[in-house]
Amino acid sequence: MVRKFEWYTEFVDLDYKPSKRDLICLFRVEPAKGISMKEAAGRVASESSVGTWTTLSKLPRRIQKIKARVFEIKGNYVRIAYPPDLFEPYNMPQILSSIAGNIFGMKAVKNLRLEDVWFPRKLAKSFKGPQFGIKGIRKVLRVKKRPILASVPKPKVGFSAKEHAEVAYKVWKGGIDLVKDDENLASLSFNKFEKRVELLMKMREKVEKETGEKKFALINITAGYREMEKRAKLVAEYGNEYVMVDIVTTGFAALQSIREVCEDFKLAIHAHRAMHASFTRNKKHGISMLVLAKFSRIVGVDQIHTGTAGIGKLESGKETILINEFLRSEFYGIKRVFPVCSGGLHPGVLPQVMKTLGTDLVIQVGGGVFGHPKGAEKGARAVRQAVEAYVAGVSLKKFAEDHEELKEALEKWGFVRPR
Ligand code: CAP
Ligand code: MG
């Protein structure tokens, strides 16, 4: 029942035909008890655009032009059109504060999930987008077809800077392209950022000479913004081509600005999504990973973790396939982004990963390299062999007959899917 001081239904217009300039959101809406779907949907549109809980005495004429409109309600799924003047170009935090802000806390909804967002071209193009993208990364790495291989020293943190660089050497030597800092490794008392960069670059030079292959470090610059800027500059001074950013814990304001710094220093951005599951995992309430991936591509990461489609240890269903499709598809001419598949992977499951998610992919294997019975270098070799087997169309069992490291990995883990 709509009380006389409420005006939510004015935000519902099922005859409205969105314009190409509108930003469109798809929400899953579960109204609270005693609230109709129409009222709940109207409240979402009102609170995420111009309204509040009550009618207002003075309304500038402009309001009519910029208020959001519910234009479709199908079961629990509601589509809302937002006029472009509601948003500041090149300001991702403001866009999020509008369409993903107060609304999740409204009493009028029992659950609310932002499932998808369609940006109008002009607003999407007001951002930088990826600097390198899939094509650029493959060019820099000189890896034409196969997946890009990454690993991350395990234990997550604990190695000294010297030990970290030494295990990175082993993993690079074994055939891995990228050695990544773990998401919670920044600059710790026993592994200071500056020392780690210096020693990693020394080991990289050594292993590139020995293998003739280009190698890279995904160095985690996650910190306060000014410190991130300093760290990105240091990484560039050492000639490394990547930085890693924990994009959820640092936030989109920092990501947008670091993307500018990375433009100056020609640094690719590896986006780790630690903390995303606090709002993406619950399918009834929060924000989908597809939305997070869309925002990240628009702001301009070059690669982003998107899950293993249920093959690895972390929750990630079939939506990984949909998200990866978006990242690798045409989108207003914005460069395509490498999905990163990671979490509980080991050589025995890699063919399944590539069969399900394709090979335009970064595959990251941490425990599946560092847990190899004969150590990290052989673990890395086993991963490379599993990929070679798949690309050659040979079964792992067959390939393992004359590839010792793969055989030993299969003896330890078989084809198990961790949980
Ligand atoms: C994987 C990982 C990654 C997760 C992130 C970890 O290590 O380094 O951070 O994959 O999850 O710390 O768990 P393992 P997602 O290979 O040893 O599992 O990729 O889903 O964002
Ligand atoms: Mg990790």
Tab-separated table of N, CA and C in Angstrom, residues 1-59:
chain	number	residue	atom	x	y	z
A	1	MET	N	0.877	-1.184	0.000
A	1	MET	CA	0.000	0.000	0.000
A	1	MET	C	0.912	1.232	0.000
A	2	VAL	N	0.694	2.131	-0.956
A	2	VAL	CA	1.564	3.309	-1.074
A	2	VAL	C	1.015	4.413	-0.172
A	3	ARG	N	1.846	4.891	0.771
A	3	ARG	CA	1.373	5.927	1.700
A	3	ARG	C	1.436	7.283	0.995
A	4	LYS	N	0.616	8.234	1.433
A	4	LYS	CA	0.413	9.466	0.627
A	4	LYS	C	1.689	10.272	0.458
A	5	PHE	N	2.676	10.089	1.374
A	5	PHE	CA	3.903	10.889	1.197
A	5	PHE	C	4.950	10.112	0.380
A	6	GLU	N	4.527	8.976	-0.200
A	6	GLU	CA	5.541	8.221	-0.980
A	6	GLU	C	5.295	8.432	-2.469
A	7	TRP	N	6.371	8.376	-3.247
A	7	TRP	CA	6.191	8.642	-4.698
A	7	TRP	C	6.937	7.631	-5.564
A	8	TYR	N	7.194	6.442	-4.968
A	8	TYR	CA	8.014	5.475	-5.701
A	8	TYR	C	7.433	5.052	-7.031
A	9	THR	N	6.088	4.912	-7.050
A	9	THR	CA	5.511	4.375	-8.310
A	9	THR	C	5.732	5.344	-9.469
A	10	GLU	N	6.102	6.602	-9.137
A	10	GLU	CA	6.415	7.544	-10.232
A	10	GLU	C	7.711	7.146	-10.946
A	11	PHE	N	8.442	6.185	-10.342
A	11	PHE	CA	9.697	5.732	-10.976
A	11	PHE	C	9.467	4.447	-11.765
A	12	VAL	N	8.182	4.070	-11.887
A	12	VAL	CA	7.876	2.859	-12.676
A	12	VAL	C	7.107	3.297	-13.920
A	13	ASP	N	7.660	2.987	-15.095
A	13	ASP	CA	6.963	3.331	-16.341
A	13	ASP	C	7.212	2.201	-17.336
A	14	LEU	N	6.276	1.206	-17.284
A	14	LEU	CA	6.479	-0.011	-18.076
A	14	LEU	C	6.295	0.226	-19.570
A	15	ASP	N	5.895	1.466	-19.934
A	15	ASP	CA	5.832	1.782	-21.371
A	15	ASP	C	7.098	2.488	-21.846
A	16	TYR	N	8.005	2.790	-20.893
A	16	TYR	CA	9.210	3.539	-21.261
A	16	TYR	C	10.108	2.680	-22.167
A	17	LYS	N	10.546	3.293	-23.266
A	17	LYS	CA	11.500	2.574	-24.140
A	17	LYS	C	12.875	3.223	-23.940
A	18	PRO	N	13.824	2.476	-23.324
A	18	PRO	CA	15.122	3.111	-23.028
A	18	PRO	C	15.787	3.649	-24.284
A	19	SER	N	16.491	4.752	-24.110
A	19	SER	CA	17.262	5.274	-25.249
A	19	SER	C	18.655	4.638	-25.244
A	20	LYS	N	19.343	4.716	-26.392
A	20	LYS	CA	20.699	4.141	-26.489
A	20	LYS	C	21.644	4.851	-25.530
A	21	ARG	N	21.251	6.051	-25.093
A	21	ARG	CA	22.150	6.820	-24.217
A	21	ARG	C	21.960	6.461	-22.742
A	22	ASP	N	20.931	5.673	-22.461
A	22	ASP	CA	20.671	5.278	-21.057
A	22	ASP	C	21.639	4.189	-20.612
A	23	LEU	N	21.940	4.185	-19.337
A	23	LEU	CA	22.638	3.044	-18.724
A	23	LEU	C	21.539	2.126	-18.184
A	24	ILE	N	21.671	0.816	-18.466
A	24	ILE	CA	20.603	-0.118	-18.056
A	24	ILE	C	21.141	-1.065	-16.978
A	25	CYS	N	20.345	-1.273	-15.938
A	25	CYS	CA	20.716	-2.248	-14.900
A	25	CYS	C	19.662	-3.344	-14.827
A	26	LEU	N	20.173	-4.557	-14.606
A	26	LEU	CA	19.261	-5.679	-14.340
A	26	LEU	C	19.445	-6.043	-12.862
A	27	PHE	N	18.361	-5.953	-12.115
A	27	PHE	CA	18.409	-6.307	-10.686
A	27	PHE	C	17.557	-7.547	-10.432
A	28	ARG	N	17.975	-8.348	-9.483
A	28	ARG	CA	17.109	-9.390	-8.946
A	28	ARG	C	16.546	-8.793	-7.657
A	29	VAL	N	15.228	-8.635	-7.570
A	29	VAL	CA	14.591	-7.918	-6.454
A	29	VAL	C	13.698	-8.880	-5.672
A	30	GLU	N	13.905	-8.944	-4.366
A	30	GLU	CA	13.007	-9.728	-3.504
A	30	GLU	C	12.384	-8.732	-2.518
A	31	PRO	N	11.138	-8.333	-2.765
A	31	PRO	CA	10.537	-7.298	-1.906
A	31	PRO	C	10.430	-7.785	-0.452
A	32	ALA	N	10.428	-6.864	0.477
A	32	ALA	CA	10.184	-7.205	1.892
A	32	ALA	C	8.691	-7.505	2.051
A	33	LYS	N	8.371	-8.124	3.179
A	33	LYS	CA	6.960	-8.476	3.458
A	33	LYS	C	6.068	-7.221	3.388
A	34	GLY	N	4.946	-7.345	2.706
A	34	GLY	CA	4.005	-6.219	2.679
A	34	GLY	C	4.341	-5.175	1.625
A	35	ILE	N	5.406	-5.435	0.853
A	35	ILE	CA	5.771	-4.486	-0.216
A	35	ILE	C	5.569	-5.194	-1.558
A	36	SER	N	4.877	-4.515	-2.471
A	36	SER	CA	4.673	-5.169	-3.784
A	36	SER	C	5.961	-5.079	-4.600
A	37	MET	N	6.074	-5.884	-5.624
A	37	MET	CA	7.250	-5.866	-6.505
A	37	MET	C	7.377	-4.474	-7.142
A	38	LYS	N	6.245	-3.940	-7.558
A	38	LYS	CA	6.266	-2.624	-8.216
A	38	LYS	C	6.797	-1.547	-7.253
A	39	GLU	N	6.363	-1.603	-6.005
A	39	GLU	CA	6.835	-0.603	-5.038
A	39	GLU	C	8.332	-0.792	-4.778
A	40	ALA	N	8.718	-2.066	-4.615
A	40	ALA	CA	10.149	-2.332	-4.332
A	40	ALA	C	10.998	-1.869	-5.510
A	41	ALA	N	10.559	-2.179	-6.716
A	41	ALA	CA	11.328	-1.786	-7.915
A	41	ALA	C	11.396	-0.258	-8.008
A	42	GLY	N	10.266	0.394	-7.694
A	42	GLY	CA	10.235	1.864	-7.734
A	42	GLY	C	11.201	2.464	-6.729
A	43	ARG	N	11.277	1.823	-5.573
A	43	ARG	CA	12.215	2.298	-4.535
A	43	ARG	C	13.674	2.147	-5.001
A	44	VAL	N	13.958	1.041	-5.655
A	44	VAL	CA	15.350	0.841	-6.148
A	44	VAL	C	15.685	1.948	-7.152
A	45	ALA	N	14.761	2.206	-8.059
A	45	ALA	CA	15.018	3.243	-9.087
A	45	ALA	C	15.132	4.616	-8.446
A	46	SER	N	14.268	4.885	-7.475
A	46	SER	CA	14.270	6.206	-6.826
A	46	SER	C	15.574	6.427	-6.048
A	47	GLU	N	15.882	5.434	-5.169
A	47	GLU	CA	17.038	5.594	-4.263
A	47	GLU	C	18.363	5.559	-5.022
A	48	SER	N	18.363	4.955	-6.220
A	48	SER	CA	19.652	4.882	-6.967
A	48	SER	C	19.759	6.003	-7.991
A	49	SER	N	18.744	6.921	-7.956
A	49	SER	CA	18.855	8.044	-8.917
A	49	SER	C	18.616	9.366	-8.184
A	50	VAL	N	17.370	9.821	-8.070
A	50	VAL	CA	17.161	11.176	-7.539
A	50	VAL	C	16.288	11.208	-6.284
A	51	GLY	N	15.626	10.091	-5.969
A	51	GLY	CA	14.560	10.145	-4.959
A	51	GLY	C	15.046	9.929	-3.545
A	52	THR	N	14.098	9.958	-2.635
A	52	THR	CA	14.345	9.522	-1.262
A	52	THR	C	13.016	8.948	-0.765
A	53	TRP	N	12.858	8.784	0.535
A	53	TRP	CA	11.702	7.999	1.037
A	53	TRP	C	10.392	8.780	0.982
A	54	THR	N	10.512	10.090	0.736
A	54	THR	CA	9.244	10.830	0.805
A	54	THR	C	9.111	11.777	-0.393
A	55	THR	N	7.885	12.219	-0.625
A	55	THR	CA	7.709	13.236	-1.674
A	55	THR	C	8.413	14.496	-1.192
A	56	LEU	N	8.833	15.325	-2.142
A	56	LEU	CA	9.588	16.525	-1.779
A	56	LEU	C	8.805	17.754	-2.200
A	57	SER	N	8.965	18.812	-1.440
A	57	SER	CA	8.149	20.019	-1.747
A	57	SER	C	8.646	20.645	-3.055
A	58	LYS	N	9.971	20.804	-3.211
A	58	LYS	CA	10.448	21.535	-4.389
A	58	LYS	C	11.195	20.570	-5.316
A	59	LEU	N	10.772	20.499	-6.543
A	59	LEU	CA	11.462	19.596	-7.486
A	59	LEU	C	11.897	20.405	-8.700
